[in-house]
Amino acid sequence: MKNFYLKETYTLDDIQNLIDVNAEESNYLEFKDGRALTKDDKSRINISQDISAFANSDGGVIIYGVSENNHVASSLSFVDGNIFTKEWLEQKILSTVYRPVSNIIIHPIRNKGNFEETIYVVQIPRSMDGPHMSYEKKYYRRNNFLSIAMDEYEVRNHYNQKIKSQLEIFGWKVSEIKSDKLNEKNIKIEVEVFNSGDVVEKDYKVIIHFSKFEKHFKYIPTEKSQNYSHVWEDEGLSISSTGLNPIFPGEYANAMRFTLVLPHDVHFEKLKDSTVFLTLHYTSGKQEWEDTYFELFKEFIK
C-alpha cells in the first residue's frame, strides 16, 4: 500500500477501490470512521498520536471517512465537512504535534460535491525533524496497523538518526526515442532521486527489476561506464546502477538512465499484469517502489 501513499491526487473511486479489494491497514495506511473526528480531547489525542506515529516512521496516509472491520476497509463513513472543515483538521494537526510536521497534505474528497459527505485523505511524509511528540507528551511510531508508544532507547536512536542521510525515489520518466530500425521501438527510462536529508550522500545504488521480461528485449545504458550491470533471473531482467557523483541536501539527481530496445510490434497489453520493482539503496537505508507494466508503459499501449 505504499504506492497509494505516494499518489499526487485522490478520488472517490480510489477510496471505493480500497473497500472493494479489502485493503488492510498497515505501516503506511490507517482507516478512520468519520465519527472519529469530534471536538473533544479524545479526538485531539488520537489525531496527534496517529500523525506523529507516521511522521516518526516512514510516512503514510490516514483516511478519515472509511470504516474498518478487523483492520480491513469495510464501508464509507463520511465526515460532515461543514462542521469538520479542512482548516479545522489542519489546525488540530498543527497544534497537537510538537514540533509541527512539515509538508502534510490534506486531500478533501466530496461525494458529488456534497460537503456533508466528505472524506479527508491525509498524507504524512517521513520527517527528518523528528522525533515528534504527541499531545499527551509521548512519542509514537507505526507498528503494522497500530500507533504504539516508543521506548526510551527508540526515542534516543531517533534523535541520532538526524545526522544520517535520506534519499528518496523522486520518480521516473518514460519516453520514446526515434530508432533507425523500422522493426525496433526504443524507450528511454530515467530514474531520479532526491536528497531530503541534511548530509551529502556519496554511496547509493538503484536496481530496477522487470518480471517476465522477454529474452529478445535488449537494454542499453545511456552512459558507457562500469557502474551499470544487468542480470537475467527468474524470467526477468534486473538492471543496477551505482552512483558516481555525490548528491547534496536538497539536490535532485538522475541515478539511472537507459534505453529498452523492443520489437516494434511488441504487445504491452500482454505484459500489463507483470510487475516492475524499483529499489534505492543508500548509506542509512533503502526505499522500494512497485508498479505494473501497464502504468509504466501506458502511453505506448494502443
mmCIF file of C-alpha atoms in Angstrom:
data_model
loop_
_atom_site.group_PDB
_atom_site.id
_atom_site.type_symbol
_atom_site.label_atom_id
_atom_site.label_comp_id
_atom_site.label_asym_id
_atom_site.label_seq_id
_atom_site.Cartn_x
_atom_site.Cartn_y
_atom_site.Cartn_z
ATOM 1 C CA MET A 1 0.000 0.000 0.000
ATOM 2 C CA LYS A 2 2.979 2.322 -0.066
ATOM 3 C CA ASN A 3 2.186 3.192 -3.690
ATOM 4 C CA PHE A 4 -1.164 4.564 -2.508
ATOM 5 C CA TYR A 5 0.693 6.840 -0.104
ATOM 6 C CA LEU A 6 2.776 8.213 -2.998
ATOM 7 C CA LYS A 7 -0.178 9.315 -5.158
ATOM 8 C CA GLU A 8 -0.479 13.006 -6.031
ATOM 9 C CA THR A 9 -4.292 13.142 -6.082
ATOM 10 C CA TYR A 10 -7.157 11.018 -4.781
ATOM 11 C CA THR A 11 -10.720 10.419 -5.952
ATOM 12 C CA LEU A 12 -13.776 8.716 -4.502
ATOM 13 C CA ASP A 13 -13.089 5.830 -6.892
ATOM 14 C CA ASP A 14 -9.648 5.382 -5.285
ATOM 15 C CA ILE A 15 -11.279 5.100 -1.870
ATOM 16 C CA GLN A 16 -14.028 2.766 -3.073
ATOM 17 C CA ASN A 17 -11.396 0.544 -4.660
ATOM 18 C CA LEU A 18 -9.715 0.110 -1.260
ATOM 19 C CA ILE A 19 -13.025 -1.179 0.088
ATOM 20 C CA ASP A 20 -13.656 -3.409 -2.935
ATOM 21 C CA VAL A 21 -10.256 -5.131 -2.665
ATOM 22 C CA ASN A 22 -10.490 -5.473 1.146
ATOM 23 C CA ALA A 23 -7.411 -3.318 1.702
ATOM 24 C CA GLU A 24 -5.819 -3.750 5.122
ATOM 25 C CA GLU A 25 -4.311 -1.199 7.437
ATOM 26 C CA SER A 26 -0.525 -1.296 7.505
ATOM 27 C CA ASN A 27 2.593 0.667 8.348
ATOM 28 C CA TYR A 28 1.503 3.111 5.642
ATOM 29 C CA LEU A 29 -2.288 3.146 5.827
ATOM 30 C CA GLU A 30 -4.897 3.851 8.513
ATOM 31 C CA PHE A 31 -8.695 3.979 8.175
ATOM 32 C CA LYS A 32 -10.800 6.216 10.405
ATOM 33 C CA ASP A 33 -14.582 6.214 10.693
ATOM 34 C CA GLY A 34 -15.994 9.666 10.008
ATOM 35 C CA ARG A 35 -17.207 9.771 13.605
ATOM 36 C CA ALA A 36 -13.585 9.682 14.803
ATOM 37 C CA LEU A 37 -13.420 13.449 14.306
ATOM 38 C CA THR A 38 -15.030 15.163 17.276
ATOM 39 C CA LYS A 39 -14.371 18.367 19.181
ATOM 40 C CA ASP A 40 -13.320 16.757 22.453
ATOM 41 C CA ASP A 41 -9.887 15.973 23.878
ATOM 42 C CA LYS A 42 -10.062 12.291 22.908
ATOM 43 C CA SER A 43 -10.166 13.180 19.215
ATOM 44 C CA ARG A 44 -7.329 15.666 19.673
ATOM 45 C CA ILE A 45 -5.187 12.992 21.365
ATOM 46 C CA ASN A 46 -5.914 10.386 18.684
ATOM 47 C CA ILE A 47 -5.089 12.803 15.874
ATOM 48 C CA SER A 48 -1.747 13.698 17.426
ATOM 49 C CA GLN A 49 -0.845 10.053 18.120
ATOM 50 C CA ASP A 50 -1.525 8.925 14.568
ATOM 51 C CA ILE A 51 0.080 11.902 12.824
ATOM 52 C CA SER A 52 3.234 11.757 14.951
ATOM 53 C CA ALA A 53 3.477 7.961 14.558
ATOM 54 C CA PHE A 54 3.518 8.159 10.755
ATOM 55 C CA ALA A 55 5.956 11.092 10.774
ATOM 56 C CA ASN A 56 8.265 9.224 13.166
ATOM 57 C CA SER A 57 8.157 6.147 10.915
ATOM 58 C CA ASP A 58 8.234 6.019 7.115
ATOM 59 C CA GLY A 59 5.257 8.273 6.420
ATOM 60 C CA GLY A 60 1.817 7.155 5.313
ATOM 61 C CA VAL A 61 -1.836 8.018 4.796
ATOM 62 C CA ILE A 62 -4.761 8.408 7.192
ATOM 63 C CA ILE A 63 -8.204 8.288 5.574
ATOM 64 C CA TYR A 64 -10.959 9.919 7.621
ATOM 65 C CA GLY A 65 -14.246 8.634 6.233
ATOM 66 C CA VAL A 66 -13.715 4.875 5.863
ATOM 67 C CA SER A 67 -14.882 2.336 8.435
ATOM 68 C CA GLU A 68 -12.801 -0.765 9.117
ATOM 69 C CA ASN A 69 -13.574 -4.222 10.417
ATOM 70 C CA ASN A 70 -10.617 -6.081 11.920
ATOM 71 C CA HIS A 71 -8.345 -3.521 10.224
ATOM 72 C CA VAL A 72 -9.873 -4.157 6.773
ATOM 73 C CA ALA A 73 -11.651 -1.352 4.886
ATOM 74 C CA SER A 74 -15.368 -2.150 5.066
ATOM 75 C CA SER A 75 -17.526 0.846 4.074
ATOM 76 C CA LEU A 76 -17.692 4.589 3.518
ATOM 77 C CA SER A 77 -18.378 6.588 6.672
ATOM 78 C CA PHE A 78 -18.372 10.239 5.708
ATOM 79 C CA VAL A 79 -17.197 13.254 7.682
ATOM 80 C CA ASP A 80 -19.503 16.277 7.810
ATOM 81 C CA GLY A 81 -17.234 18.763 6.072
ATOM 82 C CA ASN A 82 -19.398 21.700 7.116
ATOM 83 C CA ILE A 83 -18.623 21.020 10.777
ATOM 84 C CA PHE A 84 -15.161 19.492 10.499
ATOM 85 C CA THR A 85 -13.569 21.579 7.774
ATOM 86 C CA LYS A 86 -10.183 21.064 6.169
ATOM 87 C CA GLU A 87 -8.966 24.147 8.055
ATOM 88 C CA TRP A 88 -10.229 22.708 11.354
ATOM 89 C CA LEU A 89 -8.307 19.474 10.757
ATOM 90 C CA GLU A 90 -5.164 21.362 9.727
ATOM 91 C CA GLN A 91 -5.316 23.429 12.908
ATOM 92 C CA LYS A 92 -5.732 20.340 15.095
ATOM 93 C CA ILE A 93 -2.762 18.643 13.448
ATOM 94 C CA LEU A 94 -0.535 21.707 13.781
ATOM 95 C CA SER A 95 -1.494 22.407 17.387
ATOM 96 C CA THR A 96 -1.250 18.883 18.806
ATOM 97 C CA VAL A 97 2.072 17.600 17.431
ATOM 98 C CA TYR A 98 5.373 19.014 18.722
ATOM 99 C CA ARG A 99 7.372 20.057 16.766
ATOM 100 C CA PRO A 100 4.849 20.502 13.928
ATOM 101 C CA VAL A 101 5.302 18.114 10.999
ATOM 102 C CA SER A 102 6.148 19.858 7.724
ATOM 103 C CA ASN A 103 4.630 19.135 4.309
ATOM 104 C CA ILE A 104 1.477 17.350 5.458
ATOM 105 C CA ILE A 105 -1.131 17.423 2.680
ATOM 106 C CA ILE A 106 -4.882 17.074 3.265
ATOM 107 C CA HIS A 107 -6.919 15.994 0.232
ATOM 108 C CA PRO A 108 -10.673 16.623 0.681
ATOM 109 C CA ILE A 109 -12.994 14.412 -1.375
ATOM 110 C CA ARG A 110 -16.678 15.446 -1.594
ATOM 111 C CA ASN A 111 -19.265 12.896 -2.677
ATOM 112 C CA LYS A 112 -20.899 14.601 -5.686
ATOM 113 C CA GLY A 113 -19.852 17.958 -4.262
ATOM 114 C CA ASN A 114 -21.769 17.390 -1.013
ATOM 115 C CA PHE A 115 -19.768 18.826 1.908
ATOM 116 C CA GLU A 116 -21.783 16.735 4.367
ATOM 117 C CA GLU A 117 -20.308 13.638 2.729
ATOM 118 C CA THR A 118 -16.585 14.360 2.900
ATOM 119 C CA ILE A 119 -13.527 12.137 3.062
ATOM 120 C CA TYR A 120 -10.153 13.516 4.136
ATOM 121 C CA VAL A 121 -7.028 11.783 2.840
ATOM 122 C CA VAL A 122 -4.117 12.993 4.966
ATOM 123 C CA GLN A 123 -0.632 12.386 3.556
ATOM 124 C CA ILE A 124 2.101 12.436 6.197
ATOM 125 C CA PRO A 125 5.714 12.363 4.974
ATOM 126 C CA ARG A 126 8.544 10.690 6.787
ATOM 127 C CA SER A 127 10.007 13.522 8.830
ATOM 128 C CA MET A 128 13.674 14.409 9.148
ATOM 129 C CA ASP A 129 12.835 16.779 12.019
ATOM 130 C CA GLY A 130 11.681 14.088 14.454
ATOM 131 C CA PRO A 131 11.020 12.579 16.737
ATOM 132 C CA HIS A 132 7.674 14.356 17.052
ATOM 133 C CA MET A 133 5.826 14.365 20.370
ATOM 134 C CA SER A 134 2.085 13.811 20.685
ATOM 135 C CA TYR A 135 -0.453 15.924 22.571
ATOM 136 C CA GLU A 136 -0.027 13.890 25.779
ATOM 137 C CA LYS A 137 3.780 14.259 25.598
ATOM 138 C CA LYS A 138 4.622 10.784 24.298
ATOM 139 C CA TYR A 139 6.454 9.623 21.204
ATOM 140 C CA TYR A 140 4.737 7.189 18.833
ATOM 141 C CA ARG A 141 5.690 5.090 15.807
ATOM 142 C CA ARG A 142 3.862 2.757 13.427
ATOM 143 C CA ASN A 143 3.873 -0.977 14.024
ATOM 144 C CA ASN A 144 1.818 -2.677 11.300
ATOM 145 C CA PHE A 145 -1.717 -1.308 11.817
ATOM 146 C CA LEU A 146 -1.067 0.309 15.209
ATOM 147 C CA SER A 147 0.419 3.520 16.547
ATOM 148 C CA ILE A 148 2.476 2.458 19.561
ATOM 149 C CA ALA A 149 4.476 4.425 22.120
ATOM 150 C CA MET A 150 8.243 4.361 21.666
ATOM 151 C CA ASP A 151 10.598 3.049 24.305
ATOM 152 C CA GLU A 152 13.250 5.395 25.642
ATOM 153 C CA TYR A 153 16.027 3.861 23.517
ATOM 154 C CA GLU A 154 13.913 4.263 20.373
ATOM 155 C CA VAL A 155 13.458 7.964 21.065
ATOM 156 C CA ARG A 156 17.207 8.303 21.637
ATOM 157 C CA ASN A 157 18.001 6.458 18.406
ATOM 158 C CA HIS A 158 15.569 8.682 16.555
ATOM 159 C CA TYR A 159 17.479 11.775 17.618
ATOM 160 C CA ASN A 160 20.720 10.156 16.447
ATOM 161 C CA GLN A 161 19.215 9.411 13.026
ATOM 162 C CA LYS A 162 19.000 13.110 12.274
ATOM 163 C CA ILE A 163 22.645 13.078 11.194
ATOM 164 C CA LYS A 164 22.034 10.255 8.711
ATOM 165 C CA SER A 165 21.437 10.683 5.013
ATOM 166 C CA GLN A 166 17.979 10.349 3.482
ATOM 167 C CA LEU A 167 17.443 9.633 -0.199
ATOM 168 C CA GLU A 168 14.052 9.248 -1.842
ATOM 169 C CA ILE A 169 12.879 7.980 -5.213
ATOM 170 C CA PHE A 170 11.519 11.138 -6.834
ATOM 171 C CA GLY A 171 10.087 9.381 -9.872
ATOM 172 C CA TRP A 172 10.851 8.022 -13.299
ATOM 173 C CA LYS A 173 10.452 9.362 -16.804
ATOM 174 C CA VAL A 174 9.495 7.165 -19.745
ATOM 175 C CA SER A 175 9.764 8.448 -23.316
ATOM 176 C CA GLU A 176 10.089 7.011 -26.807
ATOM 177 C CA ILE A 177 13.104 7.957 -28.909
ATOM 178 C CA LYS A 178 13.448 7.536 -32.647
ATOM 179 C CA SER A 179 15.087 4.377 -33.926
ATOM 180 C CA ASP A 180 16.959 3.961 -37.197
ATOM 181 C CA LYS A 181 15.487 0.485 -37.490
ATOM 182 C CA LEU A 182 11.848 0.186 -38.504
ATOM 183 C CA ASN A 183 11.407 -3.088 -36.638
ATOM 184 C CA GLU A 184 12.511 -1.670 -33.276
ATOM 185 C CA LYS A 185 10.952 0.574 -30.647
ATOM 186 C CA ASN A 186 13.357 2.446 -28.353
ATOM 187 C CA ILE A 187 12.061 3.535 -24.956
ATOM 188 C CA LYS A 188 14.215 5.653 -22.653
ATOM 189 C CA ILE A 189 13.741 5.234 -18.901
ATOM 190 C CA GLU A 190 15.223 7.632 -16.334
ATOM 191 C CA VAL A 191 15.111 7.309 -12.551
ATOM 192 C CA GLU A 192 15.526 10.414 -10.400
ATOM 193 C CA VAL A 193 16.317 10.551 -6.691
ATOM 194 C CA PHE A 194 16.168 13.387 -4.175
ATOM 195 C CA ASN A 195 18.329 14.008 -1.104
ATOM 196 C CA SER A 196 15.822 15.061 1.561
ATOM 197 C CA GLY A 197 18.363 14.670 4.371
ATOM 198 C CA ASP A 198 20.863 17.009 5.942
ATOM 199 C CA VAL A 199 24.129 15.401 4.789
ATOM 200 C CA VAL A 200 25.790 14.631 1.472
ATOM 201 C CA GLU A 201 25.199 11.083 0.187
ATOM 202 C CA LYS A 202 28.064 9.541 -1.781
ATOM 203 C CA ASP A 203 27.115 5.854 -1.802
ATOM 204 C CA TYR A 204 23.854 4.863 -3.458
ATOM 205 C CA LYS A 205 22.590 2.280 -5.913
ATOM 206 C CA VAL A 206 19.393 1.879 -7.938
ATOM 207 C CA ILE A 207 18.092 -1.538 -9.013
ATOM 208 C CA ILE A 208 15.140 -1.979 -11.357
ATOM 209 C CA HIS A 209 13.676 -5.443 -11.946
ATOM 210 C CA PHE A 210 11.276 -6.273 -14.769
ATOM 211 C CA SER A 211 9.390 -9.500 -14.095
ATOM 212 C CA LYS A 212 8.527 -11.817 -17.008
ATOM 213 C CA PHE A 213 10.759 -9.827 -19.334
ATOM 214 C CA GLU A 214 11.084 -11.210 -22.860
ATOM 215 C CA LYS A 215 14.529 -12.583 -23.708
ATOM 216 C CA HIS A 216 14.553 -10.880 -27.113
ATOM 217 C CA PHE A 217 14.239 -7.453 -25.474
ATOM 218 C CA LYS A 218 17.519 -5.550 -25.064
ATOM 219 C CA TYR A 219 18.717 -2.793 -22.792
ATOM 220 C CA ILE A 220 21.400 -0.183 -23.474
ATOM 221 C CA PRO A 221 22.822 2.040 -20.689
ATOM 222 C CA THR A 222 22.985 5.650 -21.831
ATOM 223 C CA GLU A 223 26.277 6.179 -20.030
ATOM 224 C CA LYS A 224 29.046 3.873 -21.251
ATOM 225 C CA SER A 225 30.636 3.187 -17.872
ATOM 226 C CA GLN A 226 31.310 0.428 -15.382
ATOM 227 C CA ASN A 227 28.598 1.489 -12.954
ATOM 228 C CA TYR A 228 25.842 -0.317 -14.920
ATOM 229 C CA SER A 229 25.216 -4.040 -14.817
ATOM 230 C CA HIS A 230 22.377 -6.405 -15.598
ATOM 231 C CA VAL A 231 21.415 -9.993 -14.925
ATOM 232 C CA TRP A 232 18.647 -12.269 -16.167
ATOM 233 C CA GLU A 233 16.895 -14.060 -13.313
ATOM 234 C CA ASP A 234 13.545 -15.747 -12.673
ATOM 235 C CA GLU A 235 12.324 -14.973 -16.215
ATOM 236 C CA GLY A 236 13.034 -11.315 -15.548
ATOM 237 C CA LEU A 237 15.695 -8.672 -16.049
ATOM 238 C CA SER A 238 17.447 -6.767 -13.242
ATOM 239 C CA ILE A 239 19.405 -3.611 -14.083
ATOM 240 C CA SER A 240 21.544 -1.845 -11.490
ATOM 241 C CA SER A 241 23.363 1.465 -11.450
ATOM 242 C CA THR A 242 25.822 2.604 -8.791
ATOM 243 C CA GLY A 243 26.031 6.341 -8.157
ATOM 244 C CA LEU A 244 29.165 8.103 -9.375
ATOM 245 C CA ASN A 245 28.566 11.624 -8.069
ATOM 246 C CA PRO A 246 27.616 12.833 -4.565
ATOM 247 C CA ILE A 247 24.091 14.159 -4.011
ATOM 248 C CA PHE A 248 23.892 17.219 -1.785
ATOM 249 C CA PRO A 249 20.989 18.031 0.577
ATOM 250 C CA GLY A 250 18.041 19.373 -1.404
ATOM 251 C CA GLU A 251 19.526 18.198 -4.704
ATOM 252 C CA TYR A 252 17.818 16.067 -7.366
ATOM 253 C CA ALA A 253 19.942 13.638 -9.350
ATOM 254 C CA ASN A 254 19.494 11.284 -12.269
ATOM 255 C CA ALA A 255 20.540 7.952 -10.757
ATOM 256 C CA MET A 256 19.803 5.706 -13.741
ATOM 257 C CA ARG A 257 19.268 6.270 -17.452
ATOM 258 C CA PHE A 258 18.943 3.515 -20.028
ATOM 259 C CA THR A 259 17.136 2.538 -23.210
ATOM 260 C CA LEU A 260 14.987 -0.529 -23.771
ATOM 261 C CA VAL A 261 15.085 -1.837 -27.327
ATOM 262 C CA LEU A 262 11.856 -3.676 -28.075
ATOM 263 C CA PRO A 263 10.326 -5.214 -31.198
ATOM 264 C CA HIS A 264 8.167 -2.617 -32.944
ATOM 265 C CA ASP A 265 5.131 -4.872 -32.722
ATOM 266 C CA VAL A 266 5.527 -5.603 -29.002
ATOM 267 C CA HIS A 267 2.173 -6.195 -27.303
ATOM 268 C CA PHE A 268 2.359 -4.362 -23.970
ATOM 269 C CA GLU A 269 -1.165 -5.420 -23.079
ATOM 270 C CA LYS A 270 0.074 -9.000 -22.727
ATOM 271 C CA LEU A 271 2.502 -7.805 -20.065
ATOM 272 C CA LYS A 272 0.244 -5.354 -18.237
ATOM 273 C CA ASP A 273 -0.088 -7.625 -15.194
ATOM 274 C CA SER A 274 3.681 -8.039 -14.910
ATOM 275 C CA THR A 275 5.466 -6.013 -12.265
ATOM 276 C CA VAL A 276 8.326 -3.527 -12.175
ATOM 277 C CA PHE A 277 10.256 -3.311 -8.891
ATOM 278 C CA LEU A 278 12.471 -0.317 -8.144
ATOM 279 C CA THR A 279 14.854 -0.303 -5.168
ATOM 280 C CA LEU A 280 17.055 2.569 -3.995
ATOM 281 C CA HIS A 281 19.879 1.647 -1.610
ATOM 282 C CA TYR A 282 21.847 4.311 0.260
ATOM 283 C CA THR A 283 24.098 4.516 3.311
ATOM 284 C CA SER A 284 21.439 4.574 6.026
ATOM 285 C CA GLY A 285 18.543 2.738 4.417
ATOM 286 C CA LYS A 286 16.604 1.859 1.306
ATOM 287 C CA GLN A 287 13.344 2.709 -0.444
ATOM 288 C CA GLU A 288 11.244 0.433 -2.624
ATOM 289 C CA TRP A 289 8.712 1.227 -5.325
ATOM 290 C CA GLU A 290 6.464 -1.191 -7.169
ATOM 291 C CA ASP A 291 4.392 -0.624 -10.284
ATOM 292 C CA THR A 292 2.966 -2.527 -13.248
ATOM 293 C CA TYR A 293 3.997 -2.633 -16.891
ATOM 294 C CA PHE A 294 0.631 -1.066 -17.662
ATOM 295 C CA GLU A 295 1.373 2.036 -15.571
ATOM 296 C CA LEU A 296 4.960 2.337 -16.775
ATOM 297 C CA PHE A 297 4.213 1.931 -20.472
ATOM 298 C CA LYS A 298 0.565 3.038 -20.627
ATOM 299 C CA GLU A 299 1.178 5.845 -23.118
ATOM 300 C CA PHE A 300 2.582 3.277 -25.563
ATOM 301 C CA ILE A 301 -0.282 0.797 -25.189
ATOM 302 C CA LYS A 302 -2.565 1.047 -28.174
#
